Each structure stands twice: as C-alpha cells, then as structure tokens.
Amino acid sequence: MEENAFIMEVISGVVCLVVGVRLYALSRRTGQAPERLIAFTFLFWALCYALYDIPYLLSGVEGSVPPFFAYSSLLAFNLGNVAFALFTRVVFRPHEHWAGLLVVVIVACMLAGVLGSAWVGDWEQVDPVANPGYWPQTVGGLAPSLWMGIEGFAQYINARRRRKLGLCAPLTCQNFLLWGIAGALWTGLELVLVIQDHVYLSAGEWSNALGIANGLLEIVPIAIMWLVFFPPAAYRRWIESAVPS
C-alpha cells in the first residue's frame, strides 16, 4: 500500500469511529432503529480499519498484514455492510417483502465471499481471478451502497414535489438528496476498489492515485451522513430559507 493511501485509510477509520460513537449516543437518546443501525455500520467499519491498518503500521508499512487480522478486518467490514443494508431497509422499505429478501441475498453474497477467500487463502481479496469469493464479496459490498443511492434520489424527487405543496419539510427533502449522494459515492468507491485490484494484479503494485481516490470516496460520504444527522444551525437556516424550484 502506498503511504498516501495508508494515511487516507487512517483518516477514514478515525472519522468512522467519531461519527459512529456520536450516532450511537444519539440512538441511545432517541431509541430509533435507523440511528442505531447506521451507528453500528460506522463502528464496524472503524473496527475494520483498525484491524488492518494497525498491524500494517506495526509491520513497518513494507510488510504484510497477518492473515488473522486481514480476515478479521474483512468480517468486521461485512458486519458493517449488513447493518448498512438493514438501515436502508428500515428507512426506505420497512414493509416491503422484497427488501427483506434483498438483505438476505446481500448477507449470502458476503458469506460466500469470506468462505471463498478462506478456501484459497486470499485473505485480503486482491485476486479477482483465482479467488472464488472475490465477486460475491464485491456484489455484497456494492449492493447496500447502490440501494441507498437509488432510494435516496428516488425519494428526493418525490419529496421535491411534496415540498412545493407544503407537504414536506425542506430539511427532510434535502436529507433524501444527501442520502442519494452518499450512496452514489460509496458505490463509486466499490467500483474504484475493483479497478485498483485489477491494476495490482497486472502491474504488481498499488496505484497511489487510486488509493487517494479511495480515501476521498470513503471520507466525503461519511461527512455527508454527519450533516444528515447533525446539521449545524447555519446549515438548517440556509436550507429552510431556500425557495423551492
């Protein structure tokens, strides 16, 4: 891993931890499932970063992560994605039977991913060709983000119509847009990771530029989710004073 990419990963992990802790505290006050699920999402992702980056740093950055930590990091990442998929279902499709089935499919894909990776010993899932778990894992990681992005943009379109009739609060309408943007950015992250793995497979080294792009695509949507759940007063006033177009 390039040094700049490693730094971006560390920043992403710290931001995930801070946001996760704050969201968990919020969920304790509200008792609401969405806050709890998205808090678990960020906390598991923070654990994923810690399990990988701390051993990587201790190895002198030039070494490799021991298999136990690489695999534990993958499991933590998948638990975060399960919480993410459940969050999307609870927020957007709590009564739809197909949404529950989609969560089951996502879990099955990630389970196939970890089992396939364990079978061939590709703990970090960097070989799209020889690892039978690579593509199921990729689908399992991509689906929650893509789902939230689609739901967010679709609800935003409907909310704009209702807002013009005075049936939707401006901040609620804006939050749907932010959810859509965050989902789209996380979807882009998963696609960039696939490209990065193929580049590594062919060139034998990690792309510094793609590593930095990964970091940005990790940090920006986390900041967007912070804005959704903890909007500053000035931001709220700006959104509420805007005239709907």
PDB file of C-alpha atoms in Angstrom:
ATOM      1  CA  MET A   1       0.000   0.000   0.000  1.00  0.00           C
ATOM      2  CA  GLU A   2       1.275   3.469  -0.875  1.00  0.00           C
ATOM      3  CA  GLU A   3       1.964   5.819   2.043  1.00  0.00           C
ATOM      4  CA  ASN A   4      -0.614   8.409   0.904  1.00  0.00           C
ATOM      5  CA  ALA A   5      -3.276   5.725   0.552  1.00  0.00           C
ATOM      6  CA  PHE A   6      -2.426   4.436   4.026  1.00  0.00           C
ATOM      7  CA  ILE A   7      -2.801   7.921   5.504  1.00  0.00           C
ATOM      8  CA  MET A   8      -6.208   8.305   3.826  1.00  0.00           C
ATOM      9  CA  GLU A   9      -7.293   4.960   5.279  1.00  0.00           C
ATOM     10  CA  VAL A  10      -6.243   6.003   8.773  1.00  0.00           C
ATOM     11  CA  ILE A  11      -8.194   9.247   8.455  1.00  0.00           C
ATOM     12  CA  SER A  12     -11.230   7.322   7.209  1.00  0.00           C
ATOM     13  CA  GLY A  13     -11.029   4.958  10.176  1.00  0.00           C
ATOM     14  CA  VAL A  14     -10.814   7.793  12.697  1.00  0.00           C
ATOM     15  CA  VAL A  15     -13.729   9.633  11.069  1.00  0.00           C
ATOM     16  CA  CYS A  16     -15.799   6.422  11.073  1.00  0.00           C
ATOM     17  CA  LEU A  17     -15.098   5.965  14.770  1.00  0.00           C
ATOM     18  CA  VAL A  18     -16.013   9.542  15.699  1.00  0.00           C
ATOM     19  CA  VAL A  19     -19.230   9.503  13.677  1.00  0.00           C
ATOM     20  CA  GLY A  20     -20.152   6.028  14.914  1.00  0.00           C
ATOM     21  CA  VAL A  21     -19.729   6.958  18.572  1.00  0.00           C
ATOM     22  CA  ARG A  22     -21.745  10.154  18.110  1.00  0.00           C
ATOM     23  CA  LEU A  23     -24.523   8.294  16.281  1.00  0.00           C
ATOM     24  CA  TYR A  24     -24.616   5.591  18.933  1.00  0.00           C
ATOM     25  CA  ALA A  25     -25.035   8.250  21.616  1.00  0.00           C
ATOM     26  CA  LEU A  26     -27.853   9.737  19.531  1.00  0.00           C
ATOM     27  CA  SER A  27     -29.525   6.335  19.212  1.00  0.00           C
ATOM     28  CA  ARG A  28     -29.414   5.924  22.994  1.00  0.00           C
ATOM     29  CA  ARG A  29     -31.350   9.170  23.340  1.00  0.00           C
ATOM     30  CA  THR A  30     -33.876   8.603  20.552  1.00  0.00           C
ATOM     31  CA  GLY A  31     -34.275   4.835  20.781  1.00  0.00           C
ATOM     32  CA  GLN A  32     -34.714   4.792  16.990  1.00  0.00           C
ATOM     33  CA  ALA A  33     -33.545   1.874  14.840  1.00  0.00           C
ATOM     34  CA  PRO A  34     -32.096   3.958  11.948  1.00  0.00           C
ATOM     35  CA  GLU A  35     -29.665   5.805  14.201  1.00  0.00           C
ATOM     36  CA  ARG A  36     -28.662   2.561  15.905  1.00  0.00           C
ATOM     37  CA  LEU A  37     -28.093   0.681  12.653  1.00  0.00           C
ATOM     38  CA  ILE A  38     -26.064   3.422  10.971  1.00  0.00           C
ATOM     39  CA  ALA A  39     -24.042   3.779  14.205  1.00  0.00           C
ATOM     40  CA  PHE A  40     -23.209   0.058  14.095  1.00  0.00           C
ATOM     41  CA  THR A  41     -22.320   0.468  10.416  1.00  0.00           C
ATOM     42  CA  PHE A  42     -19.688   3.086  11.144  1.00  0.00           C
ATOM     43  CA  LEU A  43     -18.403   1.360  14.282  1.00  0.00           C
ATOM     44  CA  PHE A  44     -17.874  -1.935  12.449  1.00  0.00           C
ATOM     45  CA  TRP A  45     -16.174  -0.099   9.592  1.00  0.00           C
ATOM     46  CA  ALA A  46     -13.922   1.662  12.114  1.00  0.00           C
ATOM     47  CA  LEU A  47     -13.051  -1.755  13.582  1.00  0.00           C
ATOM     48  CA  CYS A  48     -12.309  -2.971  10.040  1.00  0.00           C
ATOM     49  CA  TYR A  49      -9.781  -0.174   9.546  1.00  0.00           C
ATOM     50  CA  ALA A  50      -8.200  -0.725  12.962  1.00  0.00           C
ATOM     51  CA  LEU A  51      -7.776  -4.484  12.472  1.00  0.00           C
ATOM     52  CA  TYR A  52      -5.998  -3.901   9.165  1.00  0.00           C
ATOM     53  CA  ASP A  53      -4.156  -0.610   9.492  1.00  0.00           C
ATOM     54  CA  ILE A  54      -2.683  -1.025  12.981  1.00  0.00           C
ATOM     55  CA  PRO A  55      -0.944  -4.373  12.166  1.00  0.00           C
ATOM     56  CA  TYR A  56       0.072  -2.899   8.807  1.00  0.00           C
ATOM     57  CA  LEU A  57       1.697   0.064  10.577  1.00  0.00           C
ATOM     58  CA  LEU A  58       3.425  -2.197  13.104  1.00  0.00           C
ATOM     59  CA  SER A  59       4.857  -4.302  10.277  1.00  0.00           C
ATOM     60  CA  GLY A  60       6.731  -1.202   9.084  1.00  0.00           C
ATOM     61  CA  VAL A  61       4.316  -0.411   6.240  1.00  0.00           C
ATOM     62  CA  GLU A  62       6.522  -2.516   3.934  1.00  0.00           C
ATOM     63  CA  GLY A  63       5.318  -5.850   5.306  1.00  0.00           C
ATOM     64  CA  SER A  64       2.012  -7.652   5.023  1.00  0.00           C
ATOM     65  CA  VAL A  65      -0.907  -7.941   7.408  1.00  0.00           C
ATOM     66  CA  PRO A  66      -1.062 -11.305   9.230  1.00  0.00           C
ATOM     67  CA  PRO A  67      -3.924 -13.484   7.919  1.00  0.00           C
ATOM     68  CA  PHE A  68      -5.837 -13.360  11.227  1.00  0.00           C
ATOM     69  CA  PHE A  69      -6.073  -9.567  11.139  1.00  0.00           C
ATOM     70  CA  ALA A  70      -6.788  -9.384   7.406  1.00  0.00           C
ATOM     71  CA  TYR A  71      -9.626 -11.887   7.735  1.00  0.00           C
ATOM     72  CA  SER A  72     -10.985 -10.306  10.938  1.00  0.00           C
ATOM     73  CA  SER A  73     -10.947  -6.946   9.162  1.00  0.00           C
ATOM     74  CA  LEU A  74     -12.989  -8.435   6.321  1.00  0.00           C
ATOM     75  CA  LEU A  75     -15.520  -9.881   8.768  1.00  0.00           C
ATOM     76  CA  ALA A  76     -15.894  -6.509  10.509  1.00  0.00           C
ATOM     77  CA  PHE A  77     -16.382  -4.820   7.139  1.00  0.00           C
ATOM     78  CA  ASN A  78     -19.117  -7.292   6.236  1.00  0.00           C
ATOM     79  CA  LEU A  79     -20.901  -6.840   9.561  1.00  0.00           C
ATOM     80  CA  GLY A  80     -20.900  -3.114   8.853  1.00  0.00           C
ATOM     81  CA  ASN A  81     -22.427  -3.756   5.431  1.00  0.00           C
ATOM     82  CA  VAL A  82     -25.158  -5.920   6.950  1.00  0.00           C
ATOM     83  CA  ALA A  83     -26.036  -3.084   9.327  1.00  0.00           C
ATOM     84  CA  PHE A  84     -25.932  -0.691   6.354  1.00  0.00           C
ATOM     85  CA  ALA A  85     -28.370  -2.829   4.352  1.00  0.00           C
ATOM     86  CA  LEU A  86     -30.699  -3.105   7.350  1.00  0.00           C
ATOM     87  CA  PHE A  87     -30.504   0.664   7.798  1.00  0.00           C
ATOM     88  CA  THR A  88     -31.601   1.224   4.194  1.00  0.00           C
ATOM     89  CA  ARG A  89     -34.463  -1.215   4.576  1.00  0.00           C
ATOM     90  CA  VAL A  90     -35.698   0.323   7.839  1.00  0.00           C
ATOM     91  CA  VAL A  91     -35.510   3.881   6.482  1.00  0.00           C
ATOM     92  CA  PHE A  92     -36.924   3.363   2.991  1.00  0.00           C
ATOM     93  CA  ARG A  93     -38.675  -0.034   2.710  1.00  0.00           C
ATOM     94  CA  PRO A  94     -39.710  -1.222   6.186  1.00  0.00           C
ATOM     95  CA  HIS A  95     -42.831  -3.057   4.972  1.00  0.00           C
ATOM     96  CA  GLU A  96     -41.653  -4.388   1.609  1.00  0.00           C
ATOM     97  CA  HIS A  97     -41.126  -8.165   1.491  1.00  0.00           C
ATOM     98  CA  TRP A  98     -38.633  -7.890  -1.359  1.00  0.00           C
ATOM     99  CA  ALA A  99     -36.445  -5.560   0.709  1.00  0.00           C
ATOM    100  CA  GLY A 100     -36.057  -8.246   3.367  1.00  0.00           C
ATOM    101  CA  LEU A 101     -35.134 -10.775   0.673  1.00  0.00           C
ATOM    102  CA  LEU A 102     -32.571  -8.347  -0.724  1.00  0.00           C
ATOM    103  CA  VAL A 103     -30.906  -8.111   2.695  1.00  0.00           C
ATOM    104  CA  VAL A 104     -30.758 -11.928   2.805  1.00  0.00           C
ATOM    105  CA  VAL A 105     -29.148 -12.020  -0.664  1.00  0.00           C
ATOM    106  CA  ILE A 106     -26.579  -9.408   0.413  1.00  0.00           C
ATOM    107  CA  VAL A 107     -25.700 -11.461   3.501  1.00  0.00           C
ATOM    108  CA  ALA A 108     -25.418 -14.623   1.376  1.00  0.00           C
ATOM    109  CA  CYS A 109     -23.050 -12.873  -1.046  1.00  0.00           C
ATOM    110  CA  MET A 110     -20.778 -11.679   1.737  1.00  0.00           C
ATOM    111  CA  LEU A 111     -20.816 -15.124   3.368  1.00  0.00           C
ATOM    112  CA  ALA A 112     -19.798 -16.674   0.046  1.00  0.00           C
ATOM    113  CA  GLY A 113     -17.095 -14.024  -0.205  1.00  0.00           C
ATOM    114  CA  VAL A 114     -15.456 -14.803   3.113  1.00  0.00           C
ATOM    115  CA  LEU A 115     -15.743 -18.576   2.677  1.00  0.00           C
ATOM    116  CA  GLY A 116     -14.292 -18.443  -0.830  1.00  0.00           C
ATOM    117  CA  SER A 117     -11.433 -16.258   0.327  1.00  0.00           C
ATOM    118  CA  ALA A 118     -10.707 -18.584   3.232  1.00  0.00           C
ATOM    119  CA  TRP A 119     -10.685 -21.544   0.850  1.00  0.00           C
ATOM    120  CA  VAL A 120      -7.852 -20.129  -1.286  1.00  0.00           C
ATOM    121  CA  GLY A 121      -6.103 -18.140   1.446  1.00  0.00           C
ATOM    122  CA  ASP A 122      -6.577 -14.772  -0.272  1.00  0.00           C
ATOM    123  CA  TRP A 123      -7.278 -13.017   2.992  1.00  0.00           C
ATOM    124  CA  GLU A 124      -7.188  -9.512   1.530  1.00  0.00           C
ATOM    125  CA  GLN A 125      -9.269 -10.415  -1.563  1.00  0.00           C
ATOM    126  CA  VAL A 126      -6.901  -8.886  -4.102  1.00  0.00           C
ATOM    127  CA  ASP A 127      -7.151 -11.581  -6.801  1.00  0.00           C
ATOM    128  CA  PRO A 128     -10.316 -11.327  -8.922  1.00  0.00           C
ATOM    129  CA  VAL A 129      -9.238 -14.344 -10.995  1.00  0.00           C
ATOM    130  CA  ALA A 130      -8.118 -17.042  -8.554  1.00  0.00           C
ATOM    131  CA  ASN A 131     -10.374 -16.131  -5.597  1.00  0.00           C
ATOM    132  CA  PRO A 132     -13.896 -17.631  -5.932  1.00  0.00           C
ATOM    133  CA  GLY A 133     -15.137 -15.341  -3.178  1.00  0.00           C
ATOM    134  CA  TYR A 134     -13.989 -12.108  -4.802  1.00  0.00           C
ATOM    135  CA  TRP A 135     -17.023 -11.352  -6.944  1.00  0.00           C
ATOM    136  CA  PRO A 136     -19.704 -12.448  -4.416  1.00  0.00           C
ATOM    137  CA  GLN A 137     -17.952 -10.225  -1.869  1.00  0.00           C
ATOM    138  CA  THR A 138     -17.866  -7.368  -4.371  1.00  0.00           C
ATOM    139  CA  VAL A 139     -21.606  -7.704  -5.027  1.00  0.00           C
ATOM    140  CA  GLY A 140     -22.304  -7.901  -1.291  1.00  0.00           C
ATOM    141  CA  GLY A 141     -20.295  -4.727  -0.677  1.00  0.00           C
ATOM    142  CA  LEU A 142     -21.696  -2.844  -3.652  1.00  0.00           C
ATOM    143  CA  ALA A 143     -25.393  -3.622  -3.210  1.00  0.00           C
ATOM    144  CA  PRO A 144     -26.090  -1.726   0.069  1.00  0.00           C
ATOM    145  CA  SER A 145     -24.500   1.474  -1.256  1.00  0.00           C
ATOM    146  CA  LEU A 146     -26.209   1.255  -4.640  1.00  0.00           C
ATOM    147  CA  TRP A 147     -29.530   0.528  -2.944  1.00  0.00           C
ATOM    148  CA  MET A 148     -29.294   3.537  -0.650  1.00  0.00           C
ATOM    149  CA  GLY A 149     -28.243   5.776  -3.532  1.00  0.00           C
ATOM    150  CA  ILE A 150     -31.231   4.744  -5.649  1.00  0.00           C
ATOM    151  CA  GLU A 151     -33.676   5.083  -2.756  1.00  0.00           C
ATOM    152  CA  GLY A 152     -32.274   8.449  -1.723  1.00  0.00           C
ATOM    153  CA  PHE A 153     -32.544  10.010  -5.187  1.00  0.00           C
ATOM    154  CA  ALA A 154     -35.995   8.496  -5.803  1.00  0.00           C
ATOM    155  CA  GLN A 155     -37.329   9.813  -2.503  1.00  0.00           C
ATOM    156  CA  TYR A 156     -35.752  13.200  -3.163  1.00  0.00           C
ATOM    157  CA  ILE A 157     -37.660  13.535  -6.448  1.00  0.00           C
ATOM    158  CA  ASN A 158     -40.926  12.731  -4.671  1.00  0.00           C
ATOM    159  CA  ALA A 159     -40.081  14.979  -1.721  1.00  0.00           C
ATOM    160  CA  ARG A 160     -39.441  17.966  -4.013  1.00  0.00           C
ATOM    161  CA  ARG A 161     -42.947  17.636  -5.399  1.00  0.00           C
ATOM    162  CA  ARG A 162     -44.424  17.433  -1.913  1.00  0.00           C
ATOM    163  CA  ARG A 163     -42.291  20.340  -0.727  1.00  0.00           C
ATOM    164  CA  LYS A 164     -43.795  22.629  -3.382  1.00  0.00           C
ATOM    165  CA  LEU A 165     -47.207  21.771  -1.912  1.00  0.00           C
ATOM    166  CA  GLY A 166     -46.003  22.356   1.635  1.00  0.00           C
ATOM    167  CA  LEU A 167     -46.202  18.639   2.453  1.00  0.00           C
ATOM    168  CA  CYS A 168     -42.513  18.022   3.111  1.00  0.00           C
ATOM    169  CA  ALA A 169     -40.088  19.876   5.359  1.00  0.00           C
ATOM    170  CA  PRO A 170     -37.145  21.431   3.474  1.00  0.00           C
ATOM    171  CA  LEU A 171     -34.564  19.681   5.654  1.00  0.00           C
ATOM    172  CA  THR A 172     -36.204  16.290   5.122  1.00  0.00           C
ATOM    173  CA  CYS A 173     -36.199  16.865   1.373  1.00  0.00           C
ATOM    174  CA  GLN A 174     -32.521  17.815   1.468  1.00  0.00           C
ATOM    175  CA  ASN A 175     -31.649  14.753   3.548  1.00  0.00           C
ATOM    176  CA  PHE A 176     -33.022  12.456   0.854  1.00  0.00           C
ATOM    177  CA  LEU A 177     -30.693  14.137  -1.619  1.00  0.00           C
ATOM    178  CA  LEU A 178     -27.748  13.733   0.727  1.00  0.00           C
ATOM    179  CA  TRP A 179     -28.557  10.051   1.233  1.00  0.00           C
ATOM    180  CA  GLY A 180     -28.587   9.614  -2.535  1.00  0.00           C
ATOM    181  CA  ILE A 181     -25.249  11.378  -2.966  1.00  0.00           C
ATOM    182  CA  ALA A 182     -23.624   9.373  -0.159  1.00  0.00           C
ATOM    183  CA  GLY A 183     -24.878   6.117  -1.662  1.00  0.00           C
ATOM    184  CA  ALA A 184     -23.577   7.104  -5.098  1.00  0.00           C
ATOM    185  CA  LEU A 185     -20.138   7.962  -3.675  1.00  0.00           C
ATOM    186  CA  TRP A 186     -19.887   4.676  -1.775  1.00  0.00           C
ATOM    187  CA  THR A 187     -20.936   2.868  -4.952  1.00  0.00           C
ATOM    188  CA  GLY A 188     -18.135   4.665  -6.772  1.00  0.00           C
ATOM    189  CA  LEU A 189     -15.752   3.566  -4.016  1.00  0.00           C
ATOM    190  CA  GLU A 190     -16.587  -0.103  -4.558  1.00  0.00           C
ATOM    191  CA  LEU A 191     -16.045   0.250  -8.307  1.00  0.00           C
ATOM    192  CA  VAL A 192     -12.704   2.007  -7.802  1.00  0.00           C
ATOM    193  CA  LEU A 193     -11.614  -0.809  -5.462  1.00  0.00           C
ATOM    194  CA  VAL A 194     -12.313  -3.332  -8.215  1.00  0.00           C
ATOM    195  CA  ILE A 195     -10.241  -1.285 -10.675  1.00  0.00           C
ATOM    196  CA  GLN A 196      -7.465  -0.984  -8.104  1.00  0.00           C
ATOM    197  CA  ASP A 197      -7.357  -4.752  -7.589  1.00  0.00           C
ATOM    198  CA  HIS A 198      -7.121  -5.367 -11.337  1.00  0.00           C
ATOM    199  CA  VAL A 199      -4.323  -2.807 -11.622  1.00  0.00           C
ATOM    200  CA  TYR A 200      -2.450  -4.513  -8.785  1.00  0.00           C
ATOM    201  CA  LEU A 201      -2.947  -7.922 -10.405  1.00  0.00           C
ATOM    202  CA  SER A 202      -1.493  -6.737 -13.710  1.00  0.00           C
ATOM    203  CA  ALA A 203       1.180  -4.288 -12.516  1.00  0.00           C
ATOM    204  CA  GLY A 204       2.204  -5.930  -9.244  1.00  0.00           C
ATOM    205  CA  GLU A 205       1.921  -2.702  -7.250  1.00  0.00           C
ATOM    206  CA  TRP A 206      -0.780  -0.491  -5.790  1.00  0.00           C
ATOM    207  CA  SER A 207      -1.843   2.677  -7.579  1.00  0.00           C
ATOM    208  CA  ASN A 208      -1.158   5.743  -5.443  1.00  0.00           C
ATOM    209  CA  ALA A 209      -3.751   7.825  -7.299  1.00  0.00           C
ATOM    210  CA  LEU A 210      -6.463   5.195  -6.890  1.00  0.00           C
ATOM    211  CA  GLY A 211      -5.563   4.840  -3.217  1.00  0.00           C
ATOM    212  CA  ILE A 212      -6.107   8.556  -2.644  1.00  0.00           C
ATOM    213  CA  ALA A 213      -9.371   8.389  -4.614  1.00  0.00           C
ATOM    214  CA  ASN A 214     -10.472   5.545  -2.347  1.00  0.00           C
ATOM    215  CA  GLY A 215      -9.790   7.664   0.710  1.00  0.00           C
ATOM    216  CA  LEU A 216     -11.786  10.606  -0.609  1.00  0.00           C
ATOM    217  CA  LEU A 217     -14.691   8.349  -1.586  1.00  0.00           C
ATOM    218  CA  GLU A 218     -14.649   6.987   1.956  1.00  0.00           C
ATOM    219  CA  ILE A 219     -14.368  10.254   3.873  1.00  0.00           C
ATOM    220  CA  VAL A 220     -16.756  12.505   1.917  1.00  0.00           C
ATOM    221  CA  PRO A 221     -19.900  10.324   2.264  1.00  0.00           C
ATOM    222  CA  ILE A 222     -19.193   9.889   5.976  1.00  0.00           C
ATOM    223  CA  ALA A 223     -19.115  13.682   6.313  1.00  0.00           C
ATOM    224  CA  ILE A 224     -22.393  13.828   4.368  1.00  0.00           C
ATOM    225  CA  MET A 225     -24.029  11.415   6.811  1.00  0.00           C
ATOM    226  CA  TRP A 226     -22.812  13.606   9.677  1.00  0.00           C
ATOM    227  CA  LEU A 227     -24.574  16.532   8.002  1.00  0.00           C
ATOM    228  CA  VAL A 228     -27.780  14.481   7.780  1.00  0.00           C
ATOM    229  CA  PHE A 229     -27.900  13.540  11.451  1.00  0.00           C
ATOM    230  CA  PHE A 230     -26.135  16.553  12.993  1.00  0.00           C
ATOM    231  CA  PRO A 231     -26.918  19.554  10.753  1.00  0.00           C
ATOM    232  CA  PRO A 232     -25.341  22.817  12.012  1.00  0.00           C
ATOM    233  CA  ALA A 233     -27.731  25.645  12.814  1.00  0.00           C
ATOM    234  CA  ALA A 234     -26.444  27.811   9.949  1.00  0.00           C
ATOM    235  CA  TYR A 235     -26.952  24.960   7.500  1.00  0.00           C
ATOM    236  CA  ARG A 236     -30.504  24.375   8.752  1.00  0.00           C
ATOM    237  CA  ARG A 237     -31.363  28.045   8.344  1.00  0.00           C
ATOM    238  CA  TRP A 238     -29.943  28.062   4.816  1.00  0.00           C
ATOM    239  CA  ILE A 239     -31.965  25.021   3.758  1.00  0.00           C
ATOM    240  CA  GLU A 240     -35.172  26.215   5.386  1.00  0.00           C
ATOM    241  CA  SER A 241     -34.895  29.670   3.820  1.00  0.00           C
ATOM    242  CA  ALA A 242     -34.260  28.397   0.303  1.00  0.00           C
ATOM    243  CA  VAL A 243     -37.132  28.825  -2.134  1.00  0.00           C
ATOM    244  CA  PRO A 244     -38.091  25.516  -3.784  1.00  0.00           C
ATOM    245  CA  SER A 245     -37.560  25.489  -7.544  1.00  0.00           C
TER     246      SER A 245
END
